[in-house]
PDB file of C-alpha atoms in Angstrom:
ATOM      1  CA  UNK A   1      18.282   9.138  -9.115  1.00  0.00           C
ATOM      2  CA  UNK A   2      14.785  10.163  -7.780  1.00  0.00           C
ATOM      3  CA  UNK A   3      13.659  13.368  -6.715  1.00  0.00           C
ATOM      4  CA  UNK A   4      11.676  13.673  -3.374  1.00  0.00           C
ATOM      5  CA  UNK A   5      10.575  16.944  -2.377  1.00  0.00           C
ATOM      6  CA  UNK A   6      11.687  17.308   1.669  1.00  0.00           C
ATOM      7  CA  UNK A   7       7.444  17.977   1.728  1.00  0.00           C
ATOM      8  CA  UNK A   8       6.388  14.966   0.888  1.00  0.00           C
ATOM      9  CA  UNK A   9       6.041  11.947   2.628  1.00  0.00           C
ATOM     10  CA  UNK A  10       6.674   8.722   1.585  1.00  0.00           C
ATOM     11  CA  UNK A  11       5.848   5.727   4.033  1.00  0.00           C
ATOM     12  CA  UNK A  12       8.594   2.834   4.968  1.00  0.00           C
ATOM     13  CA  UNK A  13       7.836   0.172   2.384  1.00  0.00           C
ATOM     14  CA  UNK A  14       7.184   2.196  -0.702  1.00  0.00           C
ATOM     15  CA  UNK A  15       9.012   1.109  -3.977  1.00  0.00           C
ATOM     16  CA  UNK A  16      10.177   3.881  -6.029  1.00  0.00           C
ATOM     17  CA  UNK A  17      11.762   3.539  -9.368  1.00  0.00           C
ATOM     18  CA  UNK A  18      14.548   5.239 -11.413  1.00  0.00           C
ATOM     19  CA  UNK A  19      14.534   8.940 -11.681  1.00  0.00           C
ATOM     20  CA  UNK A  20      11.216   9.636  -9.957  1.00  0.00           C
ATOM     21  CA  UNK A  21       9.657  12.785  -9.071  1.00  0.00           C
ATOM     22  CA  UNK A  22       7.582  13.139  -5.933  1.00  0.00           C
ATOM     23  CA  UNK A  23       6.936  16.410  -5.778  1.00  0.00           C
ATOM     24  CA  UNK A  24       5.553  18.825  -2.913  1.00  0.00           C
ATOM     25  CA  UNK A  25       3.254  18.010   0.040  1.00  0.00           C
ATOM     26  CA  UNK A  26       1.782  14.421  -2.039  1.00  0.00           C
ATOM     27  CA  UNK A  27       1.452  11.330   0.138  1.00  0.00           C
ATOM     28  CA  UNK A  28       3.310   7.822  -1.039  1.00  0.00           C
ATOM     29  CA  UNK A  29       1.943   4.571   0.752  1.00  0.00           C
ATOM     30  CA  UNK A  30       3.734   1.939   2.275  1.00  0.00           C
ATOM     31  CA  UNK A  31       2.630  -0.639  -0.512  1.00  0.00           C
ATOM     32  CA  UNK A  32       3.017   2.071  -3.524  1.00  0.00           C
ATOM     33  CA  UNK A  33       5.019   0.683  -6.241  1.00  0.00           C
ATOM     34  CA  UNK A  34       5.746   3.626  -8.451  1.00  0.00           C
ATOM     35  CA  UNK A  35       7.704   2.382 -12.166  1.00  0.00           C
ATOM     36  CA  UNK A  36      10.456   4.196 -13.297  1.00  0.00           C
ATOM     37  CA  UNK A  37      10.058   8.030 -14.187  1.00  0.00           C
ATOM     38  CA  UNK A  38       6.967   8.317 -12.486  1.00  0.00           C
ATOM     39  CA  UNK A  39       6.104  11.722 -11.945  1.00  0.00           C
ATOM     40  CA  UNK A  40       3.471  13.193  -9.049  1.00  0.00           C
ATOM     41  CA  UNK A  41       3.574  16.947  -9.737  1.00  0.00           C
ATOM     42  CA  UNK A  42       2.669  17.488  -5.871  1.00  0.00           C
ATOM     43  CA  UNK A  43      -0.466  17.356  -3.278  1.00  0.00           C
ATOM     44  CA  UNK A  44      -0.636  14.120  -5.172  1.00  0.00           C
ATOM     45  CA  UNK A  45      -1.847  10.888  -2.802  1.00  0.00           C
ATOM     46  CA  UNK A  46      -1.240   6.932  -3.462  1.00  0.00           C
ATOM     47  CA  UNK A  47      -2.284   4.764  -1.537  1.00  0.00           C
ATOM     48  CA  UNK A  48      -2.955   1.342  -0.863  1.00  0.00           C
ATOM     49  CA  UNK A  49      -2.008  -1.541  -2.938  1.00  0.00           C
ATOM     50  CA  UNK A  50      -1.084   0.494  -5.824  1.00  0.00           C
ATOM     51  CA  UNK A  51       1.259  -0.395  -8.768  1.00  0.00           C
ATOM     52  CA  UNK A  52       1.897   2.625 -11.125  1.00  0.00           C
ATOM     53  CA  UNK A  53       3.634   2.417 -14.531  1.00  0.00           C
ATOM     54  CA  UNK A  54       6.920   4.247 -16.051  1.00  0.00           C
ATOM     55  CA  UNK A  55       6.447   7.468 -17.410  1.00  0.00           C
ATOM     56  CA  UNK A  56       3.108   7.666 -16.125  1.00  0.00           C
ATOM     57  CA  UNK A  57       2.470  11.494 -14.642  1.00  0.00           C
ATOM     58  CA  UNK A  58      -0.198  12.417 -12.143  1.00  0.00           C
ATOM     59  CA  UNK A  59      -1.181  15.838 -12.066  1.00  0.00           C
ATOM     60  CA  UNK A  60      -1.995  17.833  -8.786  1.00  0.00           C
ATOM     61  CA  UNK A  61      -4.792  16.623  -6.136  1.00  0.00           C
ATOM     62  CA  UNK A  62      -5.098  13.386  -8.058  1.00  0.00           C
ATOM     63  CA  UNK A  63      -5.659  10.472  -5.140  1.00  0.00           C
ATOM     64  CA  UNK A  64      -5.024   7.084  -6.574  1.00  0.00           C
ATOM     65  CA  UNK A  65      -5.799   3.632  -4.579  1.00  0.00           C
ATOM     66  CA  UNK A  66      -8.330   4.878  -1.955  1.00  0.00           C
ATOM     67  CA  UNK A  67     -10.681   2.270  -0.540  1.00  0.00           C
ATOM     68  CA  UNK A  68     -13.939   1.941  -3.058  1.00  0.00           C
ATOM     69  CA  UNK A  69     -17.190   3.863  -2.807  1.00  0.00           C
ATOM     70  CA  UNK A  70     -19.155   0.829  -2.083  1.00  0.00           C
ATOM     71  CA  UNK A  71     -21.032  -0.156   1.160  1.00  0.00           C
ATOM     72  CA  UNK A  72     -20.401  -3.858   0.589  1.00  0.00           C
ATOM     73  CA  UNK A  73     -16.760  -3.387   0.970  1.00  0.00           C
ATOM     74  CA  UNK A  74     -15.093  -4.308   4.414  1.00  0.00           C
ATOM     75  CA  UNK A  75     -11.587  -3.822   4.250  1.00  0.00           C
ATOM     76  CA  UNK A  76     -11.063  -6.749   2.278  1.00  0.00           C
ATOM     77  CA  UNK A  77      -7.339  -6.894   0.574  1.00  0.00           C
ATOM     78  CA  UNK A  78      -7.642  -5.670  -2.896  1.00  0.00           C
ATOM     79  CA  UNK A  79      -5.214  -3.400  -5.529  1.00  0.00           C
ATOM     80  CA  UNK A  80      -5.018  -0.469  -7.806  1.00  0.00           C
ATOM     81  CA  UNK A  81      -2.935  -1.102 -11.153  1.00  0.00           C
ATOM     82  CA  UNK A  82      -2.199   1.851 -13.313  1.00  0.00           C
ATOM     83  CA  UNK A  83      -0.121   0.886 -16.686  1.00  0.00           C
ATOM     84  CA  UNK A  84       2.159   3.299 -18.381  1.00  0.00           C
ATOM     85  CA  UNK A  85       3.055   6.064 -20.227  1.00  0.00           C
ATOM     86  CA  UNK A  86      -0.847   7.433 -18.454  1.00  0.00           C
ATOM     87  CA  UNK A  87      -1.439  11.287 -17.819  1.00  0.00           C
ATOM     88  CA  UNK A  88      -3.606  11.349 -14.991  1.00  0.00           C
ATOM     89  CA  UNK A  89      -4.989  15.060 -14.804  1.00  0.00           C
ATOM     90  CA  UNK A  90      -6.157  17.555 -11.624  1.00  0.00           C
ATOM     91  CA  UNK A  91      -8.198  16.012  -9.000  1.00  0.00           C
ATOM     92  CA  UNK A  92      -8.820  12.714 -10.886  1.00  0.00           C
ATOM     93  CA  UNK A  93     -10.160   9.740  -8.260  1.00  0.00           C
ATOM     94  CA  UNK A  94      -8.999   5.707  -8.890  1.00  0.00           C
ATOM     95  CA  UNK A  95     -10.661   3.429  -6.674  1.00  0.00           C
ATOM     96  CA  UNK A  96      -9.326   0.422  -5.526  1.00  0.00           C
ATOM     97  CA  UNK A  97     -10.975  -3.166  -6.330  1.00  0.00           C
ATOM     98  CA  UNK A  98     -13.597  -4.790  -4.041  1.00  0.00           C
ATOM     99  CA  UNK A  99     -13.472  -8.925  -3.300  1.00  0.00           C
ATOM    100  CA  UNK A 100     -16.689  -9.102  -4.941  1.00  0.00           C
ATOM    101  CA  UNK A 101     -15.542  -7.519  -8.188  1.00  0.00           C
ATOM    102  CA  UNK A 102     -12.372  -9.518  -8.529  1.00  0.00           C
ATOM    103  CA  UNK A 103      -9.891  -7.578  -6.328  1.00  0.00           C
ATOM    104  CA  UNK A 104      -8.666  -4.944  -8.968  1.00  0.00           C
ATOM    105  CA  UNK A 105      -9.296  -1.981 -10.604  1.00  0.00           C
ATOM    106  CA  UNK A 106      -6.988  -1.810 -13.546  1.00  0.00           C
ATOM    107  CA  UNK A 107      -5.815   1.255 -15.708  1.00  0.00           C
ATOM    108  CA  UNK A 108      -3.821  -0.139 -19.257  1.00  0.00           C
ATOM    109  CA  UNK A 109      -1.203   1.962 -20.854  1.00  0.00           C
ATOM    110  CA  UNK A 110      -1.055   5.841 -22.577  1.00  0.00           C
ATOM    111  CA  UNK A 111      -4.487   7.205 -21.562  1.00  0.00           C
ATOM    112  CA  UNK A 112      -5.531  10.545 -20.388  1.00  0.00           C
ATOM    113  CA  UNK A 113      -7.785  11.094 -17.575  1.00  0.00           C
ATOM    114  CA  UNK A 114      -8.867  14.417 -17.807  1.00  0.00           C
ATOM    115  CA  UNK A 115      -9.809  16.686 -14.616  1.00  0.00           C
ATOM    116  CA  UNK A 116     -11.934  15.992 -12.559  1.00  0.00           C
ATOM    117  CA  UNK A 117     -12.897  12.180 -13.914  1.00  0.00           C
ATOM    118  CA  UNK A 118     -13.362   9.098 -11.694  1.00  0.00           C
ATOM    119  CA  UNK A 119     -12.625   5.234 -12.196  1.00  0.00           C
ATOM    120  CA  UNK A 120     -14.576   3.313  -9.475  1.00  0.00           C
ATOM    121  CA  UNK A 121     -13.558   0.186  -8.009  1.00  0.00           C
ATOM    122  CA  UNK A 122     -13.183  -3.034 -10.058  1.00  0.00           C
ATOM    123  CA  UNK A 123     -13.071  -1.404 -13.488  1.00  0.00           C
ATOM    124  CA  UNK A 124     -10.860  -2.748 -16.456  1.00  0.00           C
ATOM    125  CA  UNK A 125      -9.967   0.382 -18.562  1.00  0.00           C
ATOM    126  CA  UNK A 126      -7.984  -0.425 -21.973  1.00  0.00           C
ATOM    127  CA  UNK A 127      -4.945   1.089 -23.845  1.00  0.00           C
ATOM    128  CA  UNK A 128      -4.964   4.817 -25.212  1.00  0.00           C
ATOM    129  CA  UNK A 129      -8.614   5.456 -23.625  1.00  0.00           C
ATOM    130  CA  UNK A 130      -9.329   8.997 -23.153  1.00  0.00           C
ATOM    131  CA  UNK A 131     -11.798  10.264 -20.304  1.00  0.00           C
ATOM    132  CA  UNK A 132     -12.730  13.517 -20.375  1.00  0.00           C
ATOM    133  CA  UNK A 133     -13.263  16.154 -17.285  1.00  0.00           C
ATOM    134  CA  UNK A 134     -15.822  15.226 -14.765  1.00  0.00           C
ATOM    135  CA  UNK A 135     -16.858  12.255 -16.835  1.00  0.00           C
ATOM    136  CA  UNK A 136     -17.266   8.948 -14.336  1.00  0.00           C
ATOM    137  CA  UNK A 137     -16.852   5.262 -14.791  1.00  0.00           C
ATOM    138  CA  UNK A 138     -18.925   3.061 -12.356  1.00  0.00           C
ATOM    139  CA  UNK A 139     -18.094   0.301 -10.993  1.00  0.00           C
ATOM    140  CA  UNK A 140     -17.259  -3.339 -12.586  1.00  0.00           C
ATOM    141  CA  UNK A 141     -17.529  -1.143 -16.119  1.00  0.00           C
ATOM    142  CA  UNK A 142     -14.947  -2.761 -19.096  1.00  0.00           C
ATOM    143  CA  UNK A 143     -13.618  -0.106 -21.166  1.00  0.00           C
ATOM    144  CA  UNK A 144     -11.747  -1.522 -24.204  1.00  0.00           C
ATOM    145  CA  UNK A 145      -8.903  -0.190 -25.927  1.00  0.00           C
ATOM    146  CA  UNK A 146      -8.988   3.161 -27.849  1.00  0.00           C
ATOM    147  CA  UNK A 147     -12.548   4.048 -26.400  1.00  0.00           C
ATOM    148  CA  UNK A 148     -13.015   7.762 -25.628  1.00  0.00           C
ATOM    149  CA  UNK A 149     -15.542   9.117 -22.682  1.00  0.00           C
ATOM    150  CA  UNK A 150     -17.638  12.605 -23.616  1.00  0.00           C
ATOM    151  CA  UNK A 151     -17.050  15.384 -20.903  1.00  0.00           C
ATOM    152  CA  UNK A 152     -19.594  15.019 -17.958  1.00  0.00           C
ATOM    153  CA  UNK A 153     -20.829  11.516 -19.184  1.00  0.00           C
ATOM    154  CA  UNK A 154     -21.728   8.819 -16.716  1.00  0.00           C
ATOM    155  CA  UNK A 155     -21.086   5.068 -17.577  1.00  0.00           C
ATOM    156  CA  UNK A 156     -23.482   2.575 -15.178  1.00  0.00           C
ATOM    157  CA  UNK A 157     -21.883  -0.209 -13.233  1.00  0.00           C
ATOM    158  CA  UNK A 158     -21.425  -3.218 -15.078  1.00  0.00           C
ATOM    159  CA  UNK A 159     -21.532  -1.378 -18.331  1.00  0.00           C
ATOM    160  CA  UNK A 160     -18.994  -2.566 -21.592  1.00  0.00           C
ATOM    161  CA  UNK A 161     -17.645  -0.430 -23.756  1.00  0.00           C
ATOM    162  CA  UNK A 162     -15.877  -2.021 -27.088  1.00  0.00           C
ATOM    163  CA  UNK A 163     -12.718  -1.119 -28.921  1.00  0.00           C
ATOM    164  CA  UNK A 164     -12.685   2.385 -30.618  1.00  0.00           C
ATOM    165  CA  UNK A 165     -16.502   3.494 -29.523  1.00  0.00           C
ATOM    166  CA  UNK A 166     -16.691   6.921 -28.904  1.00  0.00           C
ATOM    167  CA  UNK A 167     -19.502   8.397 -26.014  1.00  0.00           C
ATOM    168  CA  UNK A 168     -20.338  11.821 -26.754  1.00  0.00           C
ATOM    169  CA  UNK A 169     -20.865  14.597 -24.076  1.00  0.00           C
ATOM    170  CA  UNK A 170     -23.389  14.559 -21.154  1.00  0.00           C
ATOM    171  CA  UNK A 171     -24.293  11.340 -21.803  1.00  0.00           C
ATOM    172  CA  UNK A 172     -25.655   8.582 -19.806  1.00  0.00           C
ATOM    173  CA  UNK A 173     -24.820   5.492 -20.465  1.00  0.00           C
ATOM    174  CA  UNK A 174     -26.632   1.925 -19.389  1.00  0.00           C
ATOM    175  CA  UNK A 175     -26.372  -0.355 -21.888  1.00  0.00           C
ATOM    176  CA  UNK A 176     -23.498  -2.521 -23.068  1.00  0.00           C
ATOM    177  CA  UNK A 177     -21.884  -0.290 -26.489  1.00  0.00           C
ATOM    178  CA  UNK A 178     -20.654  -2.408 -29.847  1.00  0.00           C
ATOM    179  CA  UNK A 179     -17.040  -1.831 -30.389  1.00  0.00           C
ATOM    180  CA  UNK A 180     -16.657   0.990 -32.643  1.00  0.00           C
ATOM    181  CA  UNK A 181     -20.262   2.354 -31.372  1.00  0.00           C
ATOM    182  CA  UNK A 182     -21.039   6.279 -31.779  1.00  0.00           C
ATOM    183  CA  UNK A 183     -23.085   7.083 -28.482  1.00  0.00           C
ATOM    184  CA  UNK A 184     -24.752  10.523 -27.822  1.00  0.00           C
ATOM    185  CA  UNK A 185     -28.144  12.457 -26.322  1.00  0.00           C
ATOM    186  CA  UNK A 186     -29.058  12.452 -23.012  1.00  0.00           C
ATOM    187  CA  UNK A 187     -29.666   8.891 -22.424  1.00  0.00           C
ATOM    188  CA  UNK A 188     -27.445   6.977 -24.645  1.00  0.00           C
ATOM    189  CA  UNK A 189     -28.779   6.438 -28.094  1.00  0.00           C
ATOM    190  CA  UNK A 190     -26.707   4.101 -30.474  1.00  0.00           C
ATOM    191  CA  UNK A 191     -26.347   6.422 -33.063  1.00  0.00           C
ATOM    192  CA  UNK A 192     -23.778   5.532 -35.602  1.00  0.00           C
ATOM    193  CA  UNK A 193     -20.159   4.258 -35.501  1.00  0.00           C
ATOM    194  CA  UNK A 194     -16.888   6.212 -34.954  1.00  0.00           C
ATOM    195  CA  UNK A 195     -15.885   6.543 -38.377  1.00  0.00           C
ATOM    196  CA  UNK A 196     -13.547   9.905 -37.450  1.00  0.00           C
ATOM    197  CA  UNK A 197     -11.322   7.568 -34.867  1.00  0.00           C
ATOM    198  CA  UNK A 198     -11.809   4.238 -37.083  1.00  0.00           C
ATOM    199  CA  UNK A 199      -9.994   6.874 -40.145  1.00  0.00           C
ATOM    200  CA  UNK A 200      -7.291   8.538 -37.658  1.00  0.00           C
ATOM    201  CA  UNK A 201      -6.455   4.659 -36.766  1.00  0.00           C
ATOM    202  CA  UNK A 202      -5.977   4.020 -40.423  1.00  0.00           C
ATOM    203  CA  UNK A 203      -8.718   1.314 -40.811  1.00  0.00           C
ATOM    204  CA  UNK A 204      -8.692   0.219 -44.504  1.00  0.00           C
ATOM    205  CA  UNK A 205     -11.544   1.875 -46.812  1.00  0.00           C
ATOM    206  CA  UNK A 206     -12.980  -2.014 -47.435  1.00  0.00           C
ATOM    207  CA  UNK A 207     -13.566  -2.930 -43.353  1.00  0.00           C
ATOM    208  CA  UNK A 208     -14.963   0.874 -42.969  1.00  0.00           C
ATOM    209  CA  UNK A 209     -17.388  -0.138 -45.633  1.00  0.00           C
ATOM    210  CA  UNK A 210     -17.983  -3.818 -44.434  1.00  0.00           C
ATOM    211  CA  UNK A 211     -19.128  -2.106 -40.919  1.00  0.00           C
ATOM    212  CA  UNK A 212     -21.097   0.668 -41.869  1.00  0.00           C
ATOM    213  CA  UNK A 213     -23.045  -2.259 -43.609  1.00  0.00           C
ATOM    214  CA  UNK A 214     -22.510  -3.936 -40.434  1.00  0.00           C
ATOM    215  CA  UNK A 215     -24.687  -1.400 -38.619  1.00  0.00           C
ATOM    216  CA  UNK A 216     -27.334  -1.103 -41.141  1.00  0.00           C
ATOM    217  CA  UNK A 217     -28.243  -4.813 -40.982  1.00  0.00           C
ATOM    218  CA  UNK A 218     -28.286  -4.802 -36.958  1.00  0.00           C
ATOM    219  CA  UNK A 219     -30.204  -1.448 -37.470  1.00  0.00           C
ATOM    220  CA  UNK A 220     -32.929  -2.330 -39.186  1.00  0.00           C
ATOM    221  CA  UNK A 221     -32.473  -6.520 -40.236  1.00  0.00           C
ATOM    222  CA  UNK A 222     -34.880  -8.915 -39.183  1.00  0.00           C
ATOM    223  CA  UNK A 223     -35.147 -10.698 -35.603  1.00  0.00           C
ATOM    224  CA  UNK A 224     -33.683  -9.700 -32.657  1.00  0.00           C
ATOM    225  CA  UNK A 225     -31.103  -8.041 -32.403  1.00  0.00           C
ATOM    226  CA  UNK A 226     -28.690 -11.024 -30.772  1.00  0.00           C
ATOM    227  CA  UNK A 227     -30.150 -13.046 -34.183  1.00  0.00           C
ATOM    228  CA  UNK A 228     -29.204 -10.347 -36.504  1.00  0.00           C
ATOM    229  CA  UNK A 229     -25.395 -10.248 -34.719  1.00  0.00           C
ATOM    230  CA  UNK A 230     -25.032 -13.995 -35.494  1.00  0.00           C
ATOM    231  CA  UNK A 231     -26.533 -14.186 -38.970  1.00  0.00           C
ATOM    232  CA  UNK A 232     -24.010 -11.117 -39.446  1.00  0.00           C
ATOM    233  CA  UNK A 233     -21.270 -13.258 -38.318  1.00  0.00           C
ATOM    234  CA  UNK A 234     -21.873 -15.896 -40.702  1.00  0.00           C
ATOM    235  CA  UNK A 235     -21.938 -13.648 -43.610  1.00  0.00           C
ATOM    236  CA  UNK A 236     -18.861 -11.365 -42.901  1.00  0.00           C
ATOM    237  CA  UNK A 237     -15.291 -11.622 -43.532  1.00  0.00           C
ATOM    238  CA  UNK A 238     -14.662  -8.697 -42.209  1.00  0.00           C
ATOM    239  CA  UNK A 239     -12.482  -8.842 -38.575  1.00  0.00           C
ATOM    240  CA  UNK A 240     -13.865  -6.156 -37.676  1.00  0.00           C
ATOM    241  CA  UNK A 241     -17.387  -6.645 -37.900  1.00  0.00           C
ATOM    242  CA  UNK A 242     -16.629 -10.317 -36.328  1.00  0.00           C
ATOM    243  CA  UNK A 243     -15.071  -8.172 -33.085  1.00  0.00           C
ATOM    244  CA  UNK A 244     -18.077  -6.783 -32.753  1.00  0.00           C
ATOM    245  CA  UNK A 245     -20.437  -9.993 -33.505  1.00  0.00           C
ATOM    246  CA  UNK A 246     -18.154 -11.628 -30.654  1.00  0.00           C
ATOM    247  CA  UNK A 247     -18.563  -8.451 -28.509  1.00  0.00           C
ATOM    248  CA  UNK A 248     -22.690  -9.009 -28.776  1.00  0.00           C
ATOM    249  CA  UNK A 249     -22.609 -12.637 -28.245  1.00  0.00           C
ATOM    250  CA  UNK A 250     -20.221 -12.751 -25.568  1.00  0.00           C
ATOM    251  CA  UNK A 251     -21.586 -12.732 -21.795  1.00  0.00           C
ATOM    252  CA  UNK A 252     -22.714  -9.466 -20.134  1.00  0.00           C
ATOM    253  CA  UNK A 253     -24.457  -8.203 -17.139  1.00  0.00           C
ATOM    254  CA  UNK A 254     -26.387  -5.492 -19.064  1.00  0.00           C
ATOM    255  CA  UNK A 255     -28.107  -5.670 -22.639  1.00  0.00           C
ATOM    256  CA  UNK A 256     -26.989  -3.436 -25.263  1.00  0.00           C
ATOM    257  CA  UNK A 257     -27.830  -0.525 -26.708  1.00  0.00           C
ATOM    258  CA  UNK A 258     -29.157  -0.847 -30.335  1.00  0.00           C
ATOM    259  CA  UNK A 259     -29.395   1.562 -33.001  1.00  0.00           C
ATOM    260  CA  UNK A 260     -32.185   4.113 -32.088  1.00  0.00           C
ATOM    261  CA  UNK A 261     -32.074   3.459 -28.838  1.00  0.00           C
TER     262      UNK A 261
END
């Protein structure tokens, strides 16, 4: 049975799950669906067309589903879907989607959102990402799974970010990052791959090897750097290197950021 503090308010409409917790003075809206065990510690708002996960719990003056920060948008109809098992920390802001950007701003399953961090409208954030306090994510940005965002860091709109990269702190990022990217200084330099998460994941000795090669040959190989990708792919057997070969040649809105720069 759920648990609704006699403080807070939760509009006609609203779904609640098994054994909730709505806790003091936070706001539910009339087109919340919260999963089961869902958790909002108090002074806690949902709004709008918001889905959230099971055992997801959101921390105090988090607001979740507000309309985007976006001067195209119009009121158009458009959602906020948060997957499970996330902790959503103090004072963290989820924007809702925008019609342009495909109508949702989505949130996978078991990350942390640290205080203070936003997700603007129309993002697609992976499993098990991490984003660190007062670190924010742009608009129509891609996170992929396992990818971890530096304290005070700001990803650009349109931005992807592949599996397992890491973005170091206060960093700026404006260029598309290979999966398994290390990205640090100031303005996002390419510096190296995440070799600390690719080990804590367990990633076989042999692929570590194959992509540290990987990286040297679209480091310093000859041609462009698109060429170098798919001459790489033709030469690897390595999955891992071809994730990121497919993550280069796929389409994107931004170019990338390249080793050095």
């Amino acid at each position: 049975m759920s648990q609704i503090h006699p403080s807070a308010v939760v509009e006609e409409g609203a779904k609640i799950g098994a054994d909730c917790i709505i806790g003091p003075f936070c706001l539910v809206g009339a087109e919340v669906v919260l999963g089961d065990r869902v958790e909002l510690k108090s002074h806690v708002v949902v709004t709008g067309d918001t889905e959230i996960g099971a055992d997801t719990i959101v921390f105090p003056f988090a607001v979740l589903g507000e309309v985007p920060q976006d001067l195209k948008f119009k009121g158009e109809k458009s959602r906020t879907v948060i997957g499970q098992r996330n902790r959503i920390r103090e004072h963290v802001t989820i924007n809702a989607g925008t019609e342009g950007g495909g109508g949702v701003t989505r949130i996978g399953d078991d990350g942390l959102f640290m205080a203070g961090c936003h997700i603007a409208h129309d993002a697609q954030i992976g499993d098990r990402v991490i984003v660190v306090n007062s670190a924010a994510v742009a608009g129509h940005c891609v996170l992929e799974d396992d990818v971890i965002i530096g304290g005070l860091s700001g990803i650009h709109q349109w931005v992807r970010i592949g599996r397992g990269a890491i973005i170091g702190a206060v960093t700026m990022v404006t260029n598309d990052v290979i999966p398994y990217g290390l990205v640090q200084a100031p303005r996002g330099e390419l510096d190296g791959l995440n070799l600390v998460g690719l080990k804590r994941r367990g990633v076989q000795r042999s692929d570590i090897t194959a992509l540290r090669a990987a990286f040297q040959m679209l480091a310093q190989g000859e041609g462009t750097f698109q060429e170098r990708a798919r001459r790489l792919g033709a030469e690897t057997e390595s999955a891992y290197v071809q994730e990121i070969v497919e993550f280069i040649t796929g389409e994107s809105d931004r170019s990338f950021l390249t080793p050095g720069g």
